[in-house]
Amino acid sequence: MKRRLVMCMLILLLVTSGLALFPGEKVYACSCLKSDAQKRLETYTTVFTGEVVKKGGSQIYRYNGVREYTFDVDSAWKGVSAKKMKIVGRGGGSDSCGIEFEKNQSYLIFASLDERDNRLHTNLCSGNVPSEQAGDDLKLLGAGKLVSKEDFGETKDGGGRTGPFYLILYGGVILLAALAVLWLWRRKKRI
């Protein structure tokens, strides 16, 4: 019995010392397949260069943190439908393929339409780069189409009344309707 316990302890000691002496290779949670800009142009729904003009707050989408960015589009190769485009970037840092865009900075963007929420999404593996580092990619893509407001007429830039505004408006209307019904009910009860 004592001999068996000593053998188990020796085996355990050898295994743990082996792990300490010969650690495995570094493991990264996010690993991206390499592809050139021409291949990404074929793969992604939307490709453009633009400056971040609005950086939204963090949200949870499908168990991940995301952030919505509004870009003022300069040049387009594919899928641009407005001068101002909204792109959802996965949060969480590079270890989980997250990406962060800085306001007032220009980027080359590759994004795909997610049919579950009908929004354009991107992440670290999409190949997005700051415009000043996109020289080789831009050469592969060729000349994009310069985008102006006139190309789309009146565009929505996300600065208008959306989301919370309508929630407050509809909540106020419902509250007023409920108060009117209560007032009528009390009035009828008095008669």
mmCIF file with all atom_site columns, C-alpha atoms in Angstrom:
data_model
loop_
_atom_site.group_PDB
_atom_site.id
_atom_site.type_symbol
_atom_site.label_atom_id
_atom_site.label_alt_id
_atom_site.label_comp_id
_atom_site.label_asym_id
_atom_site.label_entity_id
_atom_site.label_seq_id
_atom_site.pdbx_PDB_ins_code
_atom_site.Cartn_x
_atom_site.Cartn_y
_atom_site.Cartn_z
_atom_site.occupancy
_atom_site.B_iso_or_equiv
_atom_site.pdbx_formal_charge
_atom_site.auth_seq_id
_atom_site.auth_comp_id
_atom_site.auth_asym_id
_atom_site.auth_atom_id
_atom_site.pdbx_PDB_model_num
ATOM 1   C CA . MET A 1 1   ? 0.000   0.000  0.000   1.00 0.00 ? 1   MET A CA 1
ATOM 2   C CA . LYS A 1 2   ? 2.760   2.386  0.993   1.00 0.00 ? 2   LYS A CA 1
ATOM 3   C CA . ARG A 1 3   ? 4.778   1.404  -2.062  1.00 0.00 ? 3   ARG A CA 1
ATOM 4   C CA . ARG A 1 4   ? 1.821   2.101  -4.393  1.00 0.00 ? 4   ARG A CA 1
ATOM 5   C CA . LEU A 1 5   ? 1.341   5.559  -2.873  1.00 0.00 ? 5   LEU A CA 1
ATOM 6   C CA . VAL A 1 6   ? 5.044   6.357  -3.367  1.00 0.00 ? 6   VAL A CA 1
ATOM 7   C CA . MET A 1 7   ? 4.847   5.234  -7.041  1.00 0.00 ? 7   MET A CA 1
ATOM 8   C CA . CYS A 1 8   ? 1.783   7.408  -7.664  1.00 0.00 ? 8   CYS A CA 1
ATOM 9   C CA . MET A 1 9   ? 3.535   10.393 -6.104  1.00 0.00 ? 9   MET A CA 1
ATOM 10  C CA . LEU A 1 10  ? 6.647   9.824  -8.263  1.00 0.00 ? 10  LEU A CA 1
ATOM 11  C CA . ILE A 1 11  ? 4.577   9.575  -11.448 1.00 0.00 ? 11  ILE A CA 1
ATOM 12  C CA . LEU A 1 12  ? 2.697   12.739 -10.517 1.00 0.00 ? 12  LEU A CA 1
ATOM 13  C CA . LEU A 1 13  ? 6.006   14.515 -9.800  1.00 0.00 ? 13  LEU A CA 1
ATOM 14  C CA . LEU A 1 14  ? 7.444   13.422 -13.186 1.00 0.00 ? 14  LEU A CA 1
ATOM 15  C CA . VAL A 1 15  ? 4.371   14.557 -15.090 1.00 0.00 ? 15  VAL A CA 1
ATOM 16  C CA . THR A 1 16  ? 4.203   17.967 -13.426 1.00 0.00 ? 16  THR A CA 1
ATOM 17  C CA . SER A 1 17  ? 7.949   18.577 -13.766 1.00 0.00 ? 17  SER A CA 1
ATOM 18  C CA . GLY A 1 18  ? 7.743   17.542 -17.437 1.00 0.00 ? 18  GLY A CA 1
ATOM 19  C CA . LEU A 1 19  ? 5.004   20.107 -18.014 1.00 0.00 ? 19  LEU A CA 1
ATOM 20  C CA . ALA A 1 20  ? 7.079   22.759 -16.266 1.00 0.00 ? 20  ALA A CA 1
ATOM 21  C CA . LEU A 1 21  ? 10.263  21.952 -18.200 1.00 0.00 ? 21  LEU A CA 1
ATOM 22  C CA . PHE A 1 22  ? 8.630   21.541 -21.612 1.00 0.00 ? 22  PHE A CA 1
ATOM 23  C CA . PRO A 1 23  ? 5.673   23.875 -21.815 1.00 0.00 ? 23  PRO A CA 1
ATOM 24  C CA . GLY A 1 24  ? 3.508   23.664 -24.903 1.00 0.00 ? 24  GLY A CA 1
ATOM 25  C CA . GLU A 1 25  ? 3.450   26.328 -27.549 1.00 0.00 ? 25  GLU A CA 1
ATOM 26  C CA . LYS A 1 26  ? 1.596   29.555 -26.927 1.00 0.00 ? 26  LYS A CA 1
ATOM 27  C CA . VAL A 1 27  ? -2.073  29.241 -27.677 1.00 0.00 ? 27  VAL A CA 1
ATOM 28  C CA . TYR A 1 28  ? -4.076  32.169 -28.991 1.00 0.00 ? 28  TYR A CA 1
ATOM 29  C CA . ALA A 1 29  ? -7.840  32.243 -28.689 1.00 0.00 ? 29  ALA A CA 1
ATOM 30  C CA . CYS A 1 30  ? -8.215  34.131 -31.980 1.00 0.00 ? 30  CYS A CA 1
ATOM 31  C CA . SER A 1 31  ? -6.480  32.825 -35.062 1.00 0.00 ? 31  SER A CA 1
ATOM 32  C CA . CYS A 1 32  ? -7.240  34.296 -38.459 1.00 0.00 ? 32  CYS A CA 1
ATOM 33  C CA . LEU A 1 33  ? -6.749  32.843 -41.908 1.00 0.00 ? 33  LEU A CA 1
ATOM 34  C CA . LYS A 1 34  ? -4.526  35.035 -44.037 1.00 0.00 ? 34  LYS A CA 1
ATOM 35  C CA . SER A 1 35  ? -5.970  36.300 -47.311 1.00 0.00 ? 35  SER A CA 1
ATOM 36  C CA . ASP A 1 36  ? -5.161  39.172 -49.608 1.00 0.00 ? 36  ASP A CA 1
ATOM 37  C CA . ALA A 1 37  ? -7.407  42.178 -50.189 1.00 0.00 ? 37  ALA A CA 1
ATOM 38  C CA . GLN A 1 38  ? -8.640  40.869 -53.555 1.00 0.00 ? 38  GLN A CA 1
ATOM 39  C CA . LYS A 1 39  ? -9.887  37.635 -51.930 1.00 0.00 ? 39  LYS A CA 1
ATOM 40  C CA . ARG A 1 40  ? -11.531 39.600 -49.096 1.00 0.00 ? 40  ARG A CA 1
ATOM 41  C CA . LEU A 1 41  ? -13.258 41.802 -51.714 1.00 0.00 ? 41  LEU A CA 1
ATOM 42  C CA . GLU A 1 42  ? -14.864 38.645 -53.119 1.00 0.00 ? 42  GLU A CA 1
ATOM 43  C CA . THR A 1 43  ? -15.774 37.312 -49.673 1.00 0.00 ? 43  THR A CA 1
ATOM 44  C CA . TYR A 1 44  ? -17.216 40.306 -47.807 1.00 0.00 ? 44  TYR A CA 1
ATOM 45  C CA . THR A 1 45  ? -20.543 42.068 -48.440 1.00 0.00 ? 45  THR A CA 1
ATOM 46  C CA . THR A 1 46  ? -19.206 45.612 -48.025 1.00 0.00 ? 46  THR A CA 1
ATOM 47  C CA . VAL A 1 47  ? -15.764 47.103 -48.667 1.00 0.00 ? 47  VAL A CA 1
ATOM 48  C CA . PHE A 1 48  ? -14.902 50.796 -48.281 1.00 0.00 ? 48  PHE A CA 1
ATOM 49  C CA . THR A 1 49  ? -12.564 53.366 -46.778 1.00 0.00 ? 49  THR A CA 1
ATOM 50  C CA . GLY A 1 50  ? -13.972 55.888 -44.353 1.00 0.00 ? 50  GLY A CA 1
ATOM 51  C CA . GLU A 1 51  ? -13.520 57.907 -41.198 1.00 0.00 ? 51  GLU A CA 1
ATOM 52  C CA . VAL A 1 52  ? -15.159 57.010 -37.889 1.00 0.00 ? 52  VAL A CA 1
ATOM 53  C CA . VAL A 1 53  ? -17.531 59.869 -37.059 1.00 0.00 ? 53  VAL A CA 1
ATOM 54  C CA . LYS A 1 54  ? -19.483 58.210 -34.259 1.00 0.00 ? 54  LYS A CA 1
ATOM 55  C CA . LYS A 1 55  ? -18.560 55.511 -31.765 1.00 0.00 ? 55  LYS A CA 1
ATOM 56  C CA . GLY A 1 56  ? -21.551 53.888 -30.076 1.00 0.00 ? 56  GLY A CA 1
ATOM 57  C CA . GLY A 1 57  ? -21.715 52.274 -26.660 1.00 0.00 ? 57  GLY A CA 1
ATOM 58  C CA . SER A 1 58  ? -21.080 48.607 -25.941 1.00 0.00 ? 58  SER A CA 1
ATOM 59  C CA . GLN A 1 59  ? -23.969 46.187 -26.378 1.00 0.00 ? 59  GLN A CA 1
ATOM 60  C CA . ILE A 1 60  ? -24.408 42.445 -26.034 1.00 0.00 ? 60  ILE A CA 1
ATOM 61  C CA . TYR A 1 61  ? -25.204 40.550 -29.228 1.00 0.00 ? 61  TYR A CA 1
ATOM 62  C CA . ARG A 1 62  ? -25.259 36.760 -29.397 1.00 0.00 ? 62  ARG A CA 1
ATOM 63  C CA . TYR A 1 63  ? -23.268 36.378 -26.153 1.00 0.00 ? 63  TYR A CA 1
ATOM 64  C CA . ASN A 1 64  ? -20.535 38.790 -27.324 1.00 0.00 ? 64  ASN A CA 1
ATOM 65  C CA . GLY A 1 65  ? -19.898 42.432 -26.664 1.00 0.00 ? 65  GLY A CA 1
ATOM 66  C CA . VAL A 1 66  ? -20.222 44.611 -29.751 1.00 0.00 ? 66  VAL A CA 1
ATOM 67  C CA . ARG A 1 67  ? -20.014 48.321 -30.552 1.00 0.00 ? 67  ARG A CA 1
ATOM 68  C CA . GLU A 1 68  ? -21.636 50.199 -33.433 1.00 0.00 ? 68  GLU A CA 1
ATOM 69  C CA . TYR A 1 69  ? -19.484 52.619 -35.414 1.00 0.00 ? 69  TYR A CA 1
ATOM 70  C CA . THR A 1 70  ? -20.670 55.183 -37.962 1.00 0.00 ? 70  THR A CA 1
ATOM 71  C CA . PHE A 1 71  ? -18.272 55.816 -40.845 1.00 0.00 ? 71  PHE A CA 1
ATOM 72  C CA . ASP A 1 72  ? -18.218 58.717 -43.294 1.00 0.00 ? 72  ASP A CA 1
ATOM 73  C CA . VAL A 1 73  ? -17.384 56.786 -46.486 1.00 0.00 ? 73  VAL A CA 1
ATOM 74  C CA . ASP A 1 74  ? -14.671 58.161 -48.791 1.00 0.00 ? 74  ASP A CA 1
ATOM 75  C CA . SER A 1 75  ? -14.250 55.385 -51.378 1.00 0.00 ? 75  SER A CA 1
ATOM 76  C CA . ALA A 1 76  ? -16.287 52.252 -52.030 1.00 0.00 ? 76  ALA A CA 1
ATOM 77  C CA . TRP A 1 77  ? -15.588 48.954 -53.765 1.00 0.00 ? 77  TRP A CA 1
ATOM 78  C CA . LYS A 1 78  ? -18.662 46.995 -52.807 1.00 0.00 ? 78  LYS A CA 1
ATOM 79  C CA . GLY A 1 79  ? -21.968 47.153 -50.911 1.00 0.00 ? 79  GLY A CA 1
ATOM 80  C CA . VAL A 1 80  ? -22.065 50.823 -49.913 1.00 0.00 ? 80  VAL A CA 1
ATOM 81  C CA . SER A 1 81  ? -25.616 52.157 -49.737 1.00 0.00 ? 81  SER A CA 1
ATOM 82  C CA . ALA A 1 82  ? -25.099 55.547 -48.026 1.00 0.00 ? 82  ALA A CA 1
ATOM 83  C CA . LYS A 1 83  ? -22.464 58.185 -47.382 1.00 0.00 ? 83  LYS A CA 1
ATOM 84  C CA . LYS A 1 84  ? -22.679 57.274 -43.686 1.00 0.00 ? 84  LYS A CA 1
ATOM 85  C CA . MET A 1 85  ? -22.409 53.536 -43.004 1.00 0.00 ? 85  MET A CA 1
ATOM 86  C CA . LYS A 1 86  ? -22.960 51.801 -39.673 1.00 0.00 ? 86  LYS A CA 1
ATOM 87  C CA . ILE A 1 87  ? -20.709 48.850 -38.887 1.00 0.00 ? 87  ILE A CA 1
ATOM 88  C CA . VAL A 1 88  ? -20.886 46.632 -35.803 1.00 0.00 ? 88  VAL A CA 1
ATOM 89  C CA . GLY A 1 89  ? -17.475 45.611 -34.480 1.00 0.00 ? 89  GLY A CA 1
ATOM 90  C CA . ARG A 1 90  ? -16.976 42.704 -32.104 1.00 0.00 ? 90  ARG A CA 1
ATOM 91  C CA . GLY A 1 91  ? -15.594 43.841 -28.758 1.00 0.00 ? 91  GLY A CA 1
ATOM 92  C CA . GLY A 1 92  ? -13.516 41.936 -26.259 1.00 0.00 ? 92  GLY A CA 1
ATOM 93  C CA . GLY A 1 93  ? -10.003 42.646 -27.466 1.00 0.00 ? 93  GLY A CA 1
ATOM 94  C CA . SER A 1 94  ? -7.780  40.836 -29.922 1.00 0.00 ? 94  SER A CA 1
ATOM 95  C CA . ASP A 1 95  ? -7.731  37.594 -27.913 1.00 0.00 ? 95  ASP A CA 1
ATOM 96  C CA . SER A 1 96  ? -11.400 37.062 -28.842 1.00 0.00 ? 96  SER A CA 1
ATOM 97  C CA . CYS A 1 97  ? -11.102 38.518 -32.380 1.00 0.00 ? 97  CYS A CA 1
ATOM 98  C CA . GLY A 1 98  ? -12.450 41.845 -31.163 1.00 0.00 ? 98  GLY A CA 1
ATOM 99  C CA . ILE A 1 99  ? -11.655 45.114 -32.904 1.00 0.00 ? 99  ILE A CA 1
ATOM 100 C CA . GLU A 1 100 ? -11.723 48.736 -31.803 1.00 0.00 ? 100 GLU A CA 1
ATOM 101 C CA . PHE A 1 101 ? -11.908 51.712 -34.145 1.00 0.00 ? 101 PHE A CA 1
ATOM 102 C CA . GLU A 1 102 ? -10.867 55.186 -33.025 1.00 0.00 ? 102 GLU A CA 1
ATOM 103 C CA . LYS A 1 103 ? -13.052 58.223 -33.674 1.00 0.00 ? 103 LYS A CA 1
ATOM 104 C CA . ASN A 1 104 ? -11.726 60.649 -36.333 1.00 0.00 ? 104 ASN A CA 1
ATOM 105 C CA . GLN A 1 105 ? -9.465  57.925 -37.795 1.00 0.00 ? 105 GLN A CA 1
ATOM 106 C CA . SER A 1 106 ? -9.817  56.496 -41.324 1.00 0.00 ? 106 SER A CA 1
ATOM 107 C CA . TYR A 1 107 ? -9.880  52.759 -42.047 1.00 0.00 ? 107 TYR A CA 1
ATOM 108 C CA . LEU A 1 108 ? -10.165 50.267 -44.873 1.00 0.00 ? 108 LEU A CA 1
ATOM 109 C CA . ILE A 1 109 ? -13.217 48.221 -43.831 1.00 0.00 ? 109 ILE A CA 1
ATOM 110 C CA . PHE A 1 110 ? -14.364 44.715 -44.803 1.00 0.00 ? 110 PHE A CA 1
ATOM 111 C CA . ALA A 1 111 ? -17.792 43.820 -43.352 1.00 0.00 ? 111 ALA A CA 1
ATOM 112 C CA . SER A 1 112 ? -20.444 41.121 -43.819 1.00 0.00 ? 112 SER A CA 1
ATOM 113 C CA . LEU A 1 113 ? -24.204 41.373 -43.473 1.00 0.00 ? 113 LEU A CA 1
ATOM 114 C CA . ASP A 1 114 ? -25.529 39.358 -40.537 1.00 0.00 ? 114 ASP A CA 1
ATOM 115 C CA . GLU A 1 115 ? -29.049 38.334 -41.557 1.00 0.00 ? 115 GLU A CA 1
ATOM 116 C CA . ARG A 1 116 ? -30.099 37.758 -37.931 1.00 0.00 ? 116 ARG A CA 1
ATOM 117 C CA . ASP A 1 117 ? -30.040 41.487 -37.166 1.00 0.00 ? 117 ASP A CA 1
ATOM 118 C CA . ASN A 1 118 ? -29.674 42.874 -40.709 1.00 0.00 ? 118 ASN A CA 1
ATOM 119 C CA . ARG A 1 119 ? -26.544 44.850 -39.762 1.00 0.00 ? 119 ARG A CA 1
ATOM 120 C CA . LEU A 1 120 ? -23.013 44.872 -41.123 1.00 0.00 ? 120 LEU A CA 1
ATOM 121 C CA . HIS A 1 121 ? -20.528 43.146 -38.795 1.00 0.00 ? 121 HIS A CA 1
ATOM 122 C CA . THR A 1 122 ? -16.750 43.003 -38.733 1.00 0.00 ? 122 THR A CA 1
ATOM 123 C CA . ASN A 1 123 ? -13.999 41.681 -36.471 1.00 0.00 ? 123 ASN A CA 1
ATOM 124 C CA . LEU A 1 124 ? -10.224 41.383 -36.189 1.00 0.00 ? 124 LEU A CA 1
ATOM 125 C CA . CYS A 1 125 ? -10.033 38.630 -38.809 1.00 0.00 ? 125 CYS A CA 1
ATOM 126 C CA . SER A 1 126 ? -11.842 40.668 -41.479 1.00 0.00 ? 126 SER A CA 1
ATOM 127 C CA . GLY A 1 127 ? -8.628  42.446 -42.454 1.00 0.00 ? 127 GLY A CA 1
ATOM 128 C CA . ASN A 1 128 ? -9.582  45.994 -41.465 1.00 0.00 ? 128 ASN A CA 1
ATOM 129 C CA . VAL A 1 129 ? -6.600  48.332 -41.283 1.00 0.00 ? 129 VAL A CA 1
ATOM 130 C CA . PRO A 1 130 ? -6.023  52.044 -40.713 1.00 0.00 ? 130 PRO A CA 1
ATOM 131 C CA . SER A 1 131 ? -5.967  53.829 -44.073 1.00 0.00 ? 131 SER A CA 1
ATOM 132 C CA . GLU A 1 132 ? -2.342  54.904 -43.672 1.00 0.00 ? 132 GLU A CA 1
ATOM 133 C CA . GLN A 1 133 ? -1.340  51.211 -43.399 1.00 0.00 ? 133 GLN A CA 1
ATOM 134 C CA . ALA A 1 134 ? -3.561  50.030 -46.273 1.00 0.00 ? 134 ALA A CA 1
ATOM 135 C CA . GLY A 1 135 ? -1.230  50.893 -49.177 1.00 0.00 ? 135 GLY A CA 1
ATOM 136 C CA . ASP A 1 136 ? -0.652  47.321 -50.411 1.00 0.00 ? 136 ASP A CA 1
ATOM 137 C CA . ASP A 1 137 ? -4.310  46.366 -49.946 1.00 0.00 ? 137 ASP A CA 1
ATOM 138 C CA . LEU A 1 138 ? -5.481  49.475 -51.827 1.00 0.00 ? 138 LEU A CA 1
ATOM 139 C CA . LYS A 1 139 ? -3.142  48.620 -54.744 1.00 0.00 ? 139 LYS A CA 1
ATOM 140 C CA . LEU A 1 140 ? -4.668  45.120 -54.933 1.00 0.00 ? 140 LEU A CA 1
ATOM 141 C CA . LEU A 1 141 ? -8.223  46.480 -54.754 1.00 0.00 ? 141 LEU A CA 1
ATOM 142 C CA . GLY A 1 142 ? -7.653  49.038 -57.491 1.00 0.00 ? 142 GLY A CA 1
ATOM 143 C CA . ALA A 1 143 ? -9.401  52.380 -57.705 1.00 0.00 ? 143 ALA A CA 1
ATOM 144 C CA . GLY A 1 144 ? -12.544 52.553 -55.643 1.00 0.00 ? 144 GLY A CA 1
ATOM 145 C CA . LYS A 1 145 ? -15.494 54.810 -56.424 1.00 0.00 ? 145 LYS A CA 1
ATOM 146 C CA . LEU A 1 146 ? -15.334 58.154 -54.614 1.00 0.00 ? 146 LEU A CA 1
ATOM 147 C CA . VAL A 1 147 ? -18.504 58.579 -52.558 1.00 0.00 ? 147 VAL A CA 1
ATOM 148 C CA . SER A 1 148 ? -20.373 61.849 -52.002 1.00 0.00 ? 148 SER A CA 1
ATOM 149 C CA . LYS A 1 149 ? -23.719 62.763 -50.444 1.00 0.00 ? 149 LYS A CA 1
ATOM 150 C CA . GLU A 1 150 ? -25.117 63.404 -53.923 1.00 0.00 ? 150 GLU A CA 1
ATOM 151 C CA . ASP A 1 151 ? -24.639 59.716 -54.793 1.00 0.00 ? 151 ASP A CA 1
ATOM 152 C CA . PHE A 1 152 ? -27.386 58.758 -52.344 1.00 0.00 ? 152 PHE A CA 1
ATOM 153 C CA . GLY A 1 153 ? -29.420 61.927 -51.928 1.00 0.00 ? 153 GLY A CA 1
ATOM 154 C CA . GLU A 1 154 ? -30.570 62.496 -48.372 1.00 0.00 ? 154 GLU A CA 1
ATOM 155 C CA . THR A 1 155 ? -28.696 60.060 -46.099 1.00 0.00 ? 155 THR A CA 1
ATOM 156 C CA . LYS A 1 156 ? -29.340 59.055 -42.537 1.00 0.00 ? 156 LYS A CA 1
ATOM 157 C CA . ASP A 1 157 ? -26.231 59.416 -40.422 1.00 0.00 ? 157 ASP A CA 1
ATOM 158 C CA . GLY A 1 158 ? -27.600 57.920 -37.245 1.00 0.00 ? 158 GLY A CA 1
ATOM 159 C CA . GLY A 1 159 ? -27.722 61.317 -35.561 1.00 0.00 ? 159 GLY A CA 1
ATOM 160 C CA . GLY A 1 160 ? -31.490 61.616 -35.890 1.00 0.00 ? 160 GLY A CA 1
ATOM 161 C CA . ARG A 1 161 ? -34.238 60.358 -33.657 1.00 0.00 ? 161 ARG A CA 1
ATOM 162 C CA . THR A 1 162 ? -33.830 56.639 -33.148 1.00 0.00 ? 162 THR A CA 1
ATOM 163 C CA . GLY A 1 163 ? -34.045 53.926 -30.499 1.00 0.00 ? 163 GLY A CA 1
ATOM 164 C CA . PRO A 1 164 ? -34.359 55.595 -27.079 1.00 0.00 ? 164 PRO A CA 1
ATOM 165 C CA . PHE A 1 165 ? -36.205 58.629 -28.496 1.00 0.00 ? 165 PHE A CA 1
ATOM 166 C CA . TYR A 1 166 ? -39.004 56.458 -29.860 1.00 0.00 ? 166 TYR A CA 1
ATOM 167 C CA . LEU A 1 167 ? -39.071 54.344 -26.704 1.00 0.00 ? 167 LEU A CA 1
ATOM 168 C CA . ILE A 1 168 ? -39.640 57.484 -24.609 1.00 0.00 ? 168 ILE A CA 1
ATOM 169 C CA . LEU A 1 169 ? -42.161 58.872 -27.108 1.00 0.00 ? 169 LEU A CA 1
ATOM 170 C CA . TYR A 1 170 ? -44.237 55.669 -27.235 1.00 0.00 ? 170 TYR A CA 1
ATOM 171 C CA . GLY A 1 171 ? -43.983 55.253 -23.455 1.00 0.00 ? 171 GLY A CA 1
ATOM 172 C CA . GLY A 1 172 ? -45.311 58.798 -22.999 1.00 0.00 ? 172 GLY A CA 1
ATOM 173 C CA . VAL A 1 173 ? -48.222 58.169 -25.389 1.00 0.00 ? 173 VAL A CA 1
ATOM 174 C CA . ILE A 1 174 ? -49.143 54.947 -23.557 1.00 0.00 ? 174 ILE A CA 1
ATOM 175 C CA . LEU A 1 175 ? -48.924 56.722 -20.198 1.00 0.00 ? 175 LEU A CA 1
ATOM 176 C CA . LEU A 1 176 ? -51.187 59.557 -21.421 1.00 0.00 ? 176 LEU A CA 1
ATOM 177 C CA . ALA A 1 177 ? -53.697 57.048 -22.819 1.00 0.00 ? 177 ALA A CA 1
ATOM 178 C CA . ALA A 1 178 ? -53.732 55.157 -19.508 1.00 0.00 ? 178 ALA A CA 1
ATOM 179 C CA . LEU A 1 179 ? -54.289 58.393 -17.570 1.00 0.00 ? 179 LEU A CA 1
ATOM 180 C CA . ALA A 1 180 ? -57.137 59.377 -19.927 1.00 0.00 ? 180 ALA A CA 1
ATOM 181 C CA . VAL A 1 181 ? -58.837 55.977 -19.452 1.00 0.00 ? 181 VAL A CA 1
ATOM 182 C CA . LEU A 1 182 ? -58.414 56.239 -15.674 1.00 0.00 ? 182 LEU A CA 1
ATOM 183 C CA . TRP A 1 183 ? -59.878 59.785 -15.659 1.00 0.00 ? 183 TRP A CA 1
ATOM 184 C CA . LEU A 1 184 ? -62.852 58.684 -17.763 1.00 0.00 ? 184 LEU A CA 1
ATOM 185 C CA . TRP A 1 185 ? -63.462 55.653 -15.541 1.00 0.00 ? 185 TRP A CA 1
ATOM 186 C CA . ARG A 1 186 ? -63.374 57.766 -12.349 1.00 0.00 ? 186 ARG A CA 1
ATOM 187 C CA . ARG A 1 187 ? -65.650 60.360 -13.925 1.00 0.00 ? 187 ARG A CA 1
ATOM 188 C CA . LYS A 1 188 ? -68.164 57.708 -14.984 1.00 0.00 ? 188 LYS A CA 1
ATOM 189 C CA . LYS A 1 189 ? -68.066 56.173 -11.477 1.00 0.00 ? 189 LYS A CA 1
ATOM 190 C CA . ARG A 1 190 ? -69.043 59.545 -9.891  1.00 0.00 ? 190 ARG A CA 1
ATOM 191 C CA . ILE A 1 191 ? -72.152 59.878 -12.062 1.00 0.00 ? 191 ILE A CA 1
#
